[in-house]
Amino acid sequence: GREDSEPSADLPPLEQLRQEAAGCTRCPLHCHATQTVFGEGPGDAEIMFVGEQPGDTEDLAGRPFIGPAGQVFDEAVAAARIDRSQVYVTNAVKHFKYERRGKRRIHMRPDAGEVAHCRWWVAKEIEIIWPRIVVALGATAYLSLTGESRPIAEVRGMPIPMQDNRILLVTTHPSAILRMPDPDLKARSLAAFRSDLADVKR
Ligand code: URA
């Protein structure tokens, strides 16, 4: 037997990275979150989606985009005829940041410092998977991937060439759509989101 050896040494690089990330203490967000929510999907995916950070549901389950925002995401992905099991889905920040109000945990936007710390993991995920297309879901993902703060409306929907032939596509964050109070605006944003995802497939 090899009971002394590092068990992770035999794992594929993405699984090794996942194990390392499980113990991440690079920023204080790990103190109050249940667990690291790492990316999910094949190590050779052509398309990688980057969200903001896990929500309440994701924090408890340890998987990205499975709560209300995940439902909007799944529906748009399915409508675009993308097979979610074939794409890699991750977040710019891998621990849930929240504020406690009674029994509820209210989502708080990660700040630029937290995004910068967690960018280390996102960069590793990209390095290993090397997707053809990276889709930034919202401004936090855009910040993580480019280091720039820009209003999503300015960059949404047009493919941005990155180094080494990768393409960055920016779209709305599904949670932002869910939060829109105006039903007309909400419907239009959802249609634009779906159309952006249909473009990803093309
Ligand atoms: N919102 C995100 O950005 N990511 C998730 O995983 C869930 C909700």
Coordinates of N, CA, C and O and ligand atoms in Angstrom, one line a residue, residues 51-55 58 63-66 69 91 173 175, ligand 1:
G51 N -20.0 33.0 -12.5 CA -21.0 33.8 -11.8 C -20.3 34.7 -10.7 O -19.1 35.0 -10.8
E52 N -21.1 35.2 -9.8 CA -20.6 36.1 -8.8 C -20.0 35.4 -7.6 O -18.8 35.3 -7.3
Q53 N -20.9 34.8 -6.8 CA -20.5 34.0 -5.6 C -21.7 33.1 -5.3 O -22.8 33.3 -5.8
P54 N -21.5 32.0 -4.6 CA -22.6 31.1 -4.2 C -23.6 31.9 -3.4 O -23.3 32.8 -2.6
G55 N -24.9 31.5 -3.6 CA -26.0 32.0 -2.7 C -26.2 31.1 -1.6 O -25.4 30.2 -1.3
E58 N -26.6 27.4 -2.5 CA -25.3 26.8 -3.0 C -24.3 26.6 -1.8 O -23.6 25.7 -1.8
R63 N -22.6 23.3 -4.2 CA -22.6 23.3 -5.7 C -23.1 24.6 -6.2 O -24.0 25.2 -5.7
P64 N -22.4 25.1 -7.4 CA -22.8 26.4 -7.9 C -24.1 26.4 -8.7 O -24.5 25.3 -9.3
F65 N -24.8 27.5 -8.6 CA -26.0 27.7 -9.5 C -27.0 26.6 -9.4 O -27.4 26.0 -10.4
I66 N -27.5 26.3 -8.2 CA -28.6 25.3 -8.0 C -29.8 25.9 -7.3 O -30.8 25.3 -7.2
A69 N -31.3 31.5 -8.8 CA -30.6 32.0 -9.9 C -30.2 30.9 -10.9 O -30.2 31.0 -12.1
N91 N -17.8 30.3 -10.0 CA -18.0 31.7 -9.5 C -16.8 32.5 -9.3 O -15.7 31.9 -9.0
H173 N -26.3 39.0 -15.0 CA -26.4 37.9 -14.0 C -27.8 37.5 -13.7 O -28.7 38.4 -13.6
S175 N -29.4 36.5 -11.2 CA -30.0 37.1 -10.0 C -30.4 38.5 -10.2 O -31.4 39.0 -9.6
Ligands
URA1 N1 -25.4 33.4 -7.9 C1 -24.1 33.2 -8.4 O1 -23.5 34.1 -8.8 N2 -23.6 32.0 -8.3 C2 -24.2 31.0 -7.8 O2 -23.6 29.9 -7.7 C3 -25.5 31.2 -7.3 C4 -26.1 32.4 -7.4

